[in-house]
Short mmCIF file of C-alpha atoms in Angstrom, two decimals:
data_model
loop_
_atom_site.label_atom_id
_atom_site.label_comp_id
_atom_site.label_asym_id
_atom_site.label_seq_id
_atom_site.Cartn_x
_atom_site.Cartn_y
_atom_site.Cartn_z
CA MET T 973 0.13 0.10 0.04
CA THR T 974 1.30 3.41 -0.87
CA GLN T 975 2.28 5.42 2.22
CA THR T 976 0.24 8.75 2.38
CA PRO T 977 2.20 12.31 2.66
CA SER T 978 1.01 12.61 5.91
CA ALA T 979 2.23 9.19 7.14
CA ALA T 980 5.56 9.74 5.27
CA LEU T 981 6.08 13.15 7.13
CA ALA T 982 5.28 11.21 10.47
CA GLU T 983 7.68 8.60 9.90
CA PHE T 984 10.68 10.91 8.78
CA SER T 985 10.23 12.95 11.77
CA ALA T 986 9.65 10.27 14.25
CA THR T 987 12.65 8.28 13.21
CA LEU T 988 15.16 10.89 12.09
CA THR T 989 18.28 10.75 14.27
CA TYR T 990 21.34 13.27 14.91
CA ASP T 991 23.78 11.20 12.78
CA MET T 992 21.33 11.43 9.83
CA ILE T 993 21.40 15.25 9.49
CA PRO T 994 24.44 16.92 7.59
CA SER T 995 26.84 18.94 9.78
CA ALA T 996 26.10 22.12 7.82
CA VAL T 997 22.48 21.90 8.71
CA ILE T 998 23.20 21.09 12.52
CA ALA T 999 25.41 24.27 12.48
CA ARG T 1000 22.84 26.26 10.91
CA CYS T 1001 20.00 25.27 13.25
CA GLU T 1002 22.46 26.30 16.07
CA ASP T 1003 22.59 29.53 14.31
CA PHE T 1004 18.90 29.85 14.08
CA LEU T 1005 18.55 28.90 17.61
CA LEU T 1006 20.87 31.68 18.56
CA ASP T 1007 19.34 34.25 16.60
CA THR T 1008 15.87 33.32 18.17
CA PHE T 1009 17.30 33.96 21.44
CA GLY T 1010 17.81 37.41 20.61
CA SER T 1011 14.33 38.02 19.09
CA MET T 1012 12.62 36.59 22.34
CA LEU T 1013 14.71 38.86 24.55
CA ALA T 1014 13.76 41.92 22.47
CA GLY T 1015 10.08 40.80 22.56
CA PHE T 1016 9.76 39.99 25.97
CA PRO T 1017 8.82 43.29 27.39
CA ALA T 1018 6.41 44.11 24.53
CA ARG T 1019 2.67 45.12 25.69
CA PRO T 1020 1.17 42.03 23.73
CA VAL T 1021 3.65 39.52 24.92
CA LYS T 1022 3.26 40.97 28.52
CA ALA T 1023 -0.36 40.29 28.31
CA ILE T 1024 0.04 36.66 27.05
CA ARG T 1025 2.71 36.31 29.72
CA ASP T 1026 0.35 37.67 32.37
CA PHE T 1027 -2.36 35.34 31.04
CA ALA T 1028 -0.03 32.41 31.04
CA LEU T 1029 0.81 32.90 34.62
CA ALA T 1030 -2.41 33.39 35.92
CA MET T 1031 -3.57 29.98 34.35
CA GLY T 1032 -0.55 28.18 34.60
CA PRO T 1033 1.85 27.06 37.40
CA ALA T 1034 4.20 29.78 38.78
CA GLN T 1035 7.06 27.37 38.74
CA GLY T 1036 7.87 24.44 36.36
CA SER T 1037 10.51 22.77 34.13
CA ALA T 1038 10.40 25.17 31.21
CA GLN T 1039 12.12 28.68 31.28
CA ILE T 1040 10.45 31.66 30.33
CA ILE T 1041 13.21 33.73 28.10
CA GLY T 1042 13.98 36.99 29.21
CA SER T 1043 13.42 36.36 32.83
CA THR T 1044 14.38 33.94 35.76
CA GLN T 1045 10.81 32.77 35.91
CA THR T 1046 9.76 29.09 34.91
CA THR T 1047 6.51 27.71 34.31
CA SER T 1048 4.99 24.32 32.80
CA PRO T 1049 6.08 23.50 28.99
CA LEU T 1050 2.71 24.44 27.75
CA PHE T 1051 2.91 27.86 28.90
CA ALA T 1052 6.67 28.45 28.27
CA ALA T 1053 6.06 27.68 24.86
CA LEU T 1054 3.22 30.06 24.49
CA ILE T 1055 5.07 33.01 26.09
CA ASN T 1056 8.12 32.27 24.14
CA GLY T 1057 6.23 31.73 20.97
CA ALA T 1058 4.80 35.23 21.50
CA ALA T 1059 8.13 36.89 22.16
CA ALA T 1060 10.04 35.23 19.27
CA HIS T 1061 7.95 36.99 16.83
CA MET T 1062 7.28 40.40 18.26
CA VAL T 1063 10.07 42.41 16.85
CA GLU T 1064 9.98 41.02 13.42
CA GLN T 1065 13.52 39.62 13.31
CA ASP T 1066 12.95 35.91 13.40
CA ASP T 1067 14.10 33.69 10.56
CA VAL T 1068 11.92 33.14 7.44
CA HIS T 1069 11.83 30.37 4.79
CA ASN T 1070 11.04 31.95 1.40
CA GLY T 1071 9.70 29.13 -0.56
CA SER T 1072 6.99 28.38 2.20
CA VAL T 1073 6.81 32.25 3.45
CA PHE T 1074 6.87 30.46 6.89
CA HIS T 1075 8.85 31.53 10.11
CA PRO T 1076 9.97 28.34 11.69
CA ALA T 1077 12.13 29.54 14.49
CA ALA T 1078 9.29 31.49 16.24
CA VAL T 1079 7.26 28.11 16.52
CA VAL T 1080 9.82 25.26 16.54
CA PHE T 1081 12.03 26.63 19.23
CA PRO T 1082 9.69 27.58 21.83
CA ALA T 1083 8.09 24.13 21.83
CA ALA T 1084 11.11 22.31 21.43
CA LEU T 1085 13.10 24.14 24.11
CA ALA T 1086 10.19 23.54 26.72
CA MET T 1087 9.91 20.15 25.96
CA ALA T 1088 13.75 19.53 25.95
CA GLN T 1089 13.81 21.03 29.46
CA GLU T 1090 10.88 19.05 30.55
CA THR T 1091 12.06 15.61 29.43
CA GLY T 1092 15.91 16.18 30.27
CA ALA T 1093 16.86 15.70 26.52
CA SER T 1094 20.28 16.03 25.40
CA GLY T 1095 21.64 19.13 22.94
CA LYS T 1096 21.69 16.66 20.13
CA ASP T 1097 18.01 15.57 20.66
CA LEU T 1098 17.13 18.99 20.74
CA LEU T 1099 18.64 20.12 17.59
CA THR T 1100 17.35 16.89 15.96
CA ALA T 1101 13.99 17.67 16.93
CA CYS T 1102 14.18 21.37 15.58
CA VAL T 1103 15.37 20.05 12.13
CA ALA T 1104 12.43 17.62 12.28
CA GLY T 1105 9.99 20.65 12.87
CA TYR T 1106 11.80 22.89 10.32
CA GLU T 1107 11.64 20.19 7.55
CA VAL T 1108 7.99 19.11 8.11
CA GLY T 1109 6.55 22.91 8.82
CA ILE T 1110 8.37 24.24 5.77
CA ARG T 1111 7.04 21.34 3.59
CA VAL T 1112 3.22 22.05 4.75
CA GLY T 1113 3.68 25.66 4.08
CA GLU T 1114 5.06 25.08 0.48
CA PHE T 1115 1.94 22.41 0.08
CA LEU T 1116 -0.64 25.18 1.18
CA GLY T 1117 0.82 27.25 -1.21
CA ARG T 1118 0.32 31.02 -2.48
CA SER T 1119 -3.47 31.18 -2.17
CA HIS T 1120 -3.61 30.17 1.45
CA TYR T 1121 -0.99 33.19 2.05
CA ARG T 1122 -3.55 35.55 1.08
CA ILE T 1123 -5.90 34.96 3.75
CA PHE T 1124 -3.95 32.84 6.26
CA HIS T 1125 -0.73 33.65 8.25
CA THR T 1126 1.31 30.51 7.30
CA THR T 1127 3.38 30.58 10.28
CA GLY T 1128 0.19 30.41 12.64
CA THR T 1129 -1.07 27.21 10.48
CA ALA T 1130 1.84 25.18 9.26
CA GLY T 1131 3.76 26.23 12.60
CA THR T 1132 1.23 24.35 14.45
CA ILE T 1133 2.34 21.09 12.56
CA ALA T 1134 5.87 22.16 12.89
CA ALA T 1135 5.57 22.74 16.54
CA ALA T 1136 3.81 19.41 17.08
CA VAL T 1137 6.67 17.36 15.27
CA ALA T 1138 9.47 19.00 17.08
CA ALA T 1139 7.78 18.46 20.43
CA GLY T 1140 6.83 14.98 19.49
CA ARG T 1141 10.44 14.22 18.34
CA LEU T 1142 11.58 15.04 21.93
CA MET T 1143 8.94 12.78 23.36
CA ASN T 1144 10.12 9.91 21.36
CA LEU T 1145 6.73 9.46 19.46
CA SER T 1146 6.49 6.61 17.44
CA PRO T 1147 5.54 7.20 13.44
CA ALA T 1148 1.89 6.26 14.45
CA GLN T 1149 1.82 8.47 17.26
CA MET T 1150 3.44 11.18 15.31
CA LEU T 1151 0.83 11.04 12.75
CA ASP T 1152 -1.78 11.44 15.37
CA ALA T 1153 0.04 14.42 16.61
CA ILE T 1154 -0.02 15.96 13.14
CA GLY T 1155 -3.75 15.39 13.03
CA SER T 1156 -4.43 16.98 16.10
CA ALA T 1157 -2.14 19.79 15.19
CA GLY T 1158 -3.57 20.16 11.79
CA THR T 1159 -7.27 20.57 13.17
CA GLN T 1160 -6.17 23.43 15.66
CA ALA T 1161 -4.20 25.46 12.78
CA ALA T 1162 -5.23 28.86 12.66
CA GLY T 1163 -3.97 32.58 12.08
CA LEU T 1164 -5.86 35.36 9.80
CA TRP T 1165 -4.32 38.29 8.00
CA GLU T 1166 -7.04 40.59 8.80
CA PHE T 1167 -5.62 41.95 12.08
CA LEU T 1168 -3.21 44.00 9.85
CA ARG T 1169 -6.00 46.45 8.86
CA THR T 1170 -6.67 47.51 12.15
CA ALA T 1171 -3.13 47.00 14.10
CA ALA T 1172 -4.41 44.39 16.22
CA ASP T 1173 -2.30 42.40 18.40
CA SER T 1174 -3.17 38.85 16.91
CA LYS T 1175 0.11 38.14 15.25
CA GLN T 1176 1.60 37.24 18.60
CA LEU T 1177 -1.32 34.97 19.48
CA HIS T 1178 -0.78 33.33 16.12
CA THR T 1179 2.68 32.05 17.33
CA ALA T 1180 2.01 31.67 20.74
CA LYS T 1181 -0.83 29.42 20.06
CA ALA T 1182 1.15 27.39 17.32
CA ALA T 1183 3.80 26.39 19.65
CA ALA T 1184 1.51 25.90 22.75
CA ASN T 1185 -1.14 24.09 20.47
CA GLY T 1186 1.53 21.92 18.64
CA LEU T 1187 3.13 20.82 21.89
CA THR T 1188 -0.56 20.11 22.90
CA ALA T 1189 -1.28 17.71 20.06
CA ALA T 1190 2.06 15.80 20.70
CA TRP T 1191 1.47 15.72 24.49
CA LEU T 1192 -1.91 14.01 23.78
CA ALA T 1193 -0.77 11.74 21.02
CA ARG T 1194 1.78 10.11 23.43
CA ASP T 1195 -1.23 9.25 25.71
CA GLY T 1196 -3.23 7.63 23.04
CA PHE T 1197 -5.25 10.34 21.75
CA THR T 1198 -5.79 10.03 18.15
CA GLY T 1199 -5.87 12.40 15.30
CA ALA T 1200 -7.04 12.47 11.51
CA LYS T 1201 -4.59 10.46 9.46
CA GLN T 1202 -4.75 12.69 6.40
CA ILE T 1203 -5.17 16.15 8.07
CA LEU T 1204 -2.98 17.62 5.30
CA GLU T 1205 -4.18 16.20 2.16
CA GLY T 1206 -7.52 14.53 3.07
CA ALA T 1207 -10.59 15.43 1.44
CA GLN T 1208 -11.70 17.86 4.53
CA GLY T 1209 -8.32 18.65 5.53
CA MET T 1210 -6.27 21.67 5.57
CA GLY T 1211 -5.30 21.57 1.77
CA ALA T 1212 -9.09 21.43 1.03
CA GLY T 1213 -10.35 23.79 3.59
CA MET T 1214 -7.28 26.40 3.48
CA SER T 1215 -5.72 26.39 -0.13
CA SER T 1216 -7.12 26.54 -3.88
CA ASP T 1217 -3.54 25.27 -5.16
CA ALA T 1218 -2.66 22.78 -2.53
CA ASP T 1219 0.12 20.35 -3.99
CA PRO T 1220 0.35 17.06 -2.04
CA ALA T 1221 3.71 16.31 -3.86
CA ARG T 1222 5.33 19.19 -1.92
CA LEU T 1223 4.82 17.55 1.36
CA THR T 1224 7.45 14.98 0.78
CA ASP T 1225 9.86 16.67 -1.85
CA ARG T 1226 13.24 15.04 -1.42
CA LEU T 1227 12.29 14.42 2.11
CA GLY T 1228 15.55 13.37 3.85
CA SER T 1229 17.87 14.60 1.16
CA ARG T 1230 16.65 18.22 0.63
CA TRP T 1231 17.44 20.27 3.80
CA ALA T 1232 15.12 22.91 3.76
CA LEU T 1233 16.51 24.42 6.96
CA ALA T 1234 19.44 25.43 5.18
CA GLU T 1235 17.27 27.42 2.66
CA THR T 1236 16.05 29.36 5.40
CA SER T 1237 16.77 33.33 5.65
CA PHE T 1238 17.73 35.23 8.64
CA LYS T 1239 16.19 38.89 8.88
CA TYR T 1240 18.27 41.85 8.76
CA HIS T 1241 15.62 44.52 8.74
CA ALA T 1242 13.29 44.59 11.80
CA SER T 1243 10.13 44.52 9.34
CA CYS T 1244 8.07 42.36 7.48
CA ARG T 1245 10.33 40.28 5.17
CA HIS T 1246 8.27 41.66 2.08
CA THR T 1247 9.77 44.96 2.77
CA HIS T 1248 13.53 43.52 2.70
CA PRO T 1249 14.23 43.12 -0.92
CA ALA T 1250 12.90 46.75 -1.89
CA ALA T 1251 14.89 48.20 1.09
CA ASP T 1252 18.13 46.56 0.02
CA ALA T 1253 17.41 47.79 -3.64
CA LEU T 1254 17.01 51.50 -2.46
CA ALA T 1255 19.92 51.22 -0.36
CA SER T 1256 22.29 50.27 -3.43
CA VAL T 1257 20.83 53.03 -5.42
CA MET T 1258 21.34 55.62 -2.80
CA GLN T 1259 24.83 54.37 -2.12
CA ASN T 1260 25.86 53.89 -6.08
CA HIS T 1261 24.56 57.46 -6.94
CA GLY T 1262 25.37 59.34 -3.90
CA LEU T 1263 21.86 60.39 -2.98
CA ALA T 1264 20.32 61.66 -0.02
CA ALA T 1265 16.68 61.40 0.92
CA ALA T 1266 16.18 64.93 0.01
CA ASP T 1267 17.06 64.15 -3.48
CA ILE T 1268 14.33 61.66 -4.08
CA SER T 1269 10.94 62.83 -5.43
CA ARG T 1270 9.22 59.09 -5.42
CA VAL T 1271 10.15 55.58 -5.22
CA ILE T 1272 8.12 52.99 -7.06
CA THR T 1273 8.83 49.40 -5.61
CA HIS T 1274 8.45 46.48 -8.20
CA VAL T 1275 6.94 43.56 -6.08
CA HIS T 1276 5.33 40.24 -6.07
CA GLN T 1277 1.61 39.84 -5.41
CA GLY T 1278 2.08 38.54 -1.88
CA ALA T 1279 3.80 41.91 -1.00
CA ILE T 1280 0.72 43.66 -2.11
CA ASP T 1281 -1.66 41.39 -0.33
CA VAL T 1282 0.08 41.80 3.07
CA LEU T 1283 1.60 45.26 3.16
CA GLY T 1284 -1.40 46.81 0.84
CA ALA T 1285 -3.56 46.74 4.04
CA VAL T 1286 -1.21 49.46 5.79
CA THR T 1287 -1.54 52.88 4.50
CA ARG T 1288 -1.18 55.05 7.54
CA PRO T 1289 0.56 52.92 10.42
CA GLU T 1290 -1.32 53.53 13.89
CA THR T 1291 1.48 51.65 15.89
CA VAL T 1292 5.06 50.62 15.61
CA HIS T 1293 4.42 46.90 14.97
CA GLN T 1294 1.95 48.14 12.10
CA SER T 1295 4.51 50.10 10.73
CA LYS T 1296 6.85 47.51 10.03
CA PHE T 1297 4.18 46.15 7.34
CA SER T 1298 4.35 49.56 5.69
CA MET T 1299 6.82 49.68 2.51
CA GLY T 1300 6.81 53.49 2.75
CA THR T 1301 7.85 53.56 6.28
CA VAL T 1302 10.53 50.68 5.89
CA LEU T 1303 11.93 52.77 2.71
CA ALA T 1304 11.94 56.00 4.61
CA LEU T 1305 13.99 54.70 7.23
CA ILE T 1306 16.51 53.29 4.82
CA ALA T 1307 16.69 56.68 3.00
CA LEU T 1308 16.60 58.98 6.00
CA ARG T 1309 18.32 56.85 8.74
CA GLN T 1310 20.43 54.18 6.70
CA ARG T 1311 18.85 51.46 8.71
CA ALA T 1312 15.39 49.97 9.85
CA GLY T 1313 16.13 48.62 13.22
CA MET T 1314 13.91 48.58 16.18
CA PRO T 1315 15.15 51.96 17.87
CA GLU T 1316 14.70 53.43 14.20
CA PHE T 1317 11.05 52.27 13.95
CA ASP T 1318 10.18 53.44 17.64
CA ALA T 1319 11.34 56.99 16.57
CA ALA T 1320 9.53 57.03 13.38
CA LEU T 1321 5.61 56.61 14.13
CA ASN T 1322 4.97 60.19 14.83
CA ASP T 1323 7.98 61.51 12.75
CA GLN T 1324 6.79 63.89 9.95
CA THR T 1325 9.83 63.71 7.89
CA VAL T 1326 9.43 59.94 7.73
CA ALA T 1327 5.55 60.24 7.05
CA ASP T 1328 6.34 62.82 4.10
CA PHE T 1329 8.88 60.07 2.58
CA ARG T 1330 6.41 57.21 3.06
CA ASP T 1331 3.84 58.96 0.94
CA ARG T 1332 6.26 59.08 -1.77
CA VAL T 1333 6.68 55.46 -1.97
CA THR T 1334 4.12 53.02 -4.16
CA MET T 1335 4.10 49.41 -5.01
CA GLU T 1336 3.59 47.90 -8.47
CA LEU T 1337 3.11 44.57 -9.42
CA ASP T 1338 6.29 43.21 -11.56
CA GLU T 1339 5.89 40.12 -13.51
CA GLU T 1340 9.55 39.00 -13.08
CA VAL T 1341 9.38 39.53 -9.34
CA ASP T 1342 6.07 37.66 -9.01
CA THR T 1343 6.92 34.86 -11.28
CA ALA T 1344 10.36 34.10 -9.26
CA TYR T 1345 8.26 34.27 -5.79
CA PRO T 1346 8.27 32.64 -3.52
CA GLN T 1347 11.42 30.57 -4.35
CA ARG T 1348 13.35 33.98 -5.00
CA TRP T 1349 12.61 37.19 -3.48
CA ILE T 1350 13.87 39.86 -5.84
CA GLY T 1351 14.16 43.51 -5.00
CA LYS T 1352 13.59 46.18 -7.73
CA VAL T 1353 12.90 49.82 -7.43
CA SER T 1354 12.69 53.02 -9.76
CA VAL T 1355 14.01 55.86 -7.74
CA VAL T 1356 12.85 59.48 -9.44
CA THR T 1357 15.23 62.05 -8.20
CA GLN T 1358 14.22 65.81 -7.82
CA ASP T 1359 16.09 66.74 -10.80
CA GLY T 1360 14.03 64.43 -13.12
CA ARG T 1361 16.31 61.26 -13.36
CA THR T 1362 14.87 57.88 -13.04
CA LEU T 1363 17.40 55.31 -11.51
CA GLN T 1364 16.84 51.64 -11.40
CA GLY T 1365 18.07 49.28 -8.32
CA ARG T 1366 18.13 45.72 -8.05
CA VAL T 1367 18.88 43.03 -5.47
CA ASP T 1368 18.69 39.48 -6.35
CA GLU T 1369 19.45 38.09 -2.84
CA PRO T 1370 18.44 40.43 0.14
CA LYS T 1371 20.85 40.44 3.02
CA GLY T 1372 20.10 37.11 5.11
CA ASP T 1373 19.19 34.95 2.20
CA PRO T 1374 21.41 31.66 2.13
CA GLY T 1375 23.47 33.01 -0.70
CA ASN T 1376 24.17 36.53 1.26
CA THR T 1377 23.91 35.18 4.75
CA LEU T 1378 24.90 36.39 8.24
CA SER T 1379 27.95 35.00 9.73
CA ARG T 1380 28.11 33.53 13.19
CA GLU T 1381 29.77 36.83 14.40
CA GLU T 1382 27.20 39.03 12.86
CA ILE T 1383 24.50 36.87 14.45
CA ARG T 1384 26.02 37.41 17.75
CA GLN T 1385 26.12 41.07 17.26
CA LYS T 1386 22.28 40.79 16.23
CA VAL T 1387 21.64 39.00 19.42
CA ARG T 1388 23.62 41.70 21.51
CA GLY T 1389 21.67 44.36 19.87
CA LEU T 1390 18.16 42.60 20.26
CA ALA T 1391 19.13 42.18 23.87
CA GLN T 1392 20.07 45.75 24.51
CA TYR T 1393 16.90 46.80 23.05
CA GLY T 1394 14.63 44.41 25.20
CA LYS T 1395 16.77 45.25 28.41
CA SER T 1396 15.32 42.25 30.25
CA LEU T 1397 18.54 40.40 30.98
CA SER T 1398 22.23 41.63 32.09
CA ASP T 1399 24.99 41.58 29.99
CA ASP T 1400 26.21 38.69 31.89
CA GLN T 1401 23.07 36.55 31.45
CA VAL T 1402 23.06 37.17 27.73
CA ALA T 1403 26.64 36.35 27.35
CA ALA T 1404 25.97 32.98 29.47
CA GLY T 1405 22.93 32.27 27.06
CA MET T 1406 24.70 32.76 24.02
CA GLN T 1407 27.48 30.39 25.22
CA THR T 1408 25.23 27.79 26.19
CA ILE T 1409 23.45 27.97 22.85
CA GLU T 1410 26.65 27.65 21.05
CA ALA T 1411 27.63 24.67 22.87
CA ILE T 1412 24.11 23.11 22.95
CA GLY T 1413 25.14 20.31 20.66
CA THR T 1414 27.69 18.92 23.44
CA ALA T 1415 25.05 19.29 26.54
CA ALA T 1416 24.05 15.96 27.98
CA ARG T 1417 21.05 17.65 29.38
CA VAL T 1418 19.28 20.59 28.26
CA GLY T 1419 18.52 22.99 31.12
CA ALA T 1420 18.22 26.53 31.79
CA ILE T 1421 19.72 28.55 28.76
CA TYR T 1422 21.14 31.12 31.15
#
């Protein structure tokens, strides 16, 4: 009997071992864990994250096996995954896989770290589970396709599956149990883009619940709770209900030989990834032609449809977080401040010079860029100068993409900057956390990160 795609994913993730994973993929997984540590620290004090944290600590135990990153508090694995999942995605600095338009780190690491601390797993076990979560979650995102992403936040939907797989691997689920976990995760998968229109806080709930619901699904499966066997490709599954272009072949694409984790990109700018290609292209034009912001009359960004679908809803940002989904705001910061980091966004919301430049930026659908997306995120801009010139800018691989990636030292610098922004830990605690993560593969038992 032919194995279903869902069953193939379950068997792969339940039987994956550390020795099966290339050393370069393991090293990159450590890089992403380090990168995510910084994002959690930066996101920890944010108001939406605090609301979720206050809820979790009211509902859950005040002490437990799992660490709340950014504090000295602990709680149960479920609520640690919830809190850390919210924090990891707050400042828009967590990683992204281009082809699936999915942010794996924000959902995989919170669930996996909580379960590793609960079970006393080794560092190698943790890394193996995280690779499994990335490989499955990315393929689910690719399976759901572009039509899904127009309405659904893939990190909330595919992310629930990814978190379940990562947690399940740390529970040593059998392939049959892992299939149940995937089924229970899929039936809980959710996350809608409508929040962007009114600057709502829902995006943090998407990653928080994806991490926690995935962990729940795995825990239940371990105890015999059954789930749908074809929740992904079934007649009434996620593909049928959430997509018009779902392709089941993508679920098992070169499973075990193509390592999708290695295709994942770091975020350089603290904004929605759809803004990054144009931001890099504008920076290139300004540098190459010696332009200042005052020299620019308008900027036309040539984008894919996904950018229009997500960013088009934001015309006048009402919050700092919403401004990170404003193409005009991001390009204004690049033009005016040469950087689009967290401090720049905090200062930009009520800055009239930023607003003036923002209103000179437009998006236009570009056939070449749209055809290449989502496998490639090309940046193209036309810059019209005050003296009437039209200058073209192009970037084929934005900073952070695998072909233009961050070095380990650049990641360390990024983490330090994120930690300083969050102000939740001392410099010594941050240094200890970074040291722990960089040596995680040798840890006999995963405990507190700092």
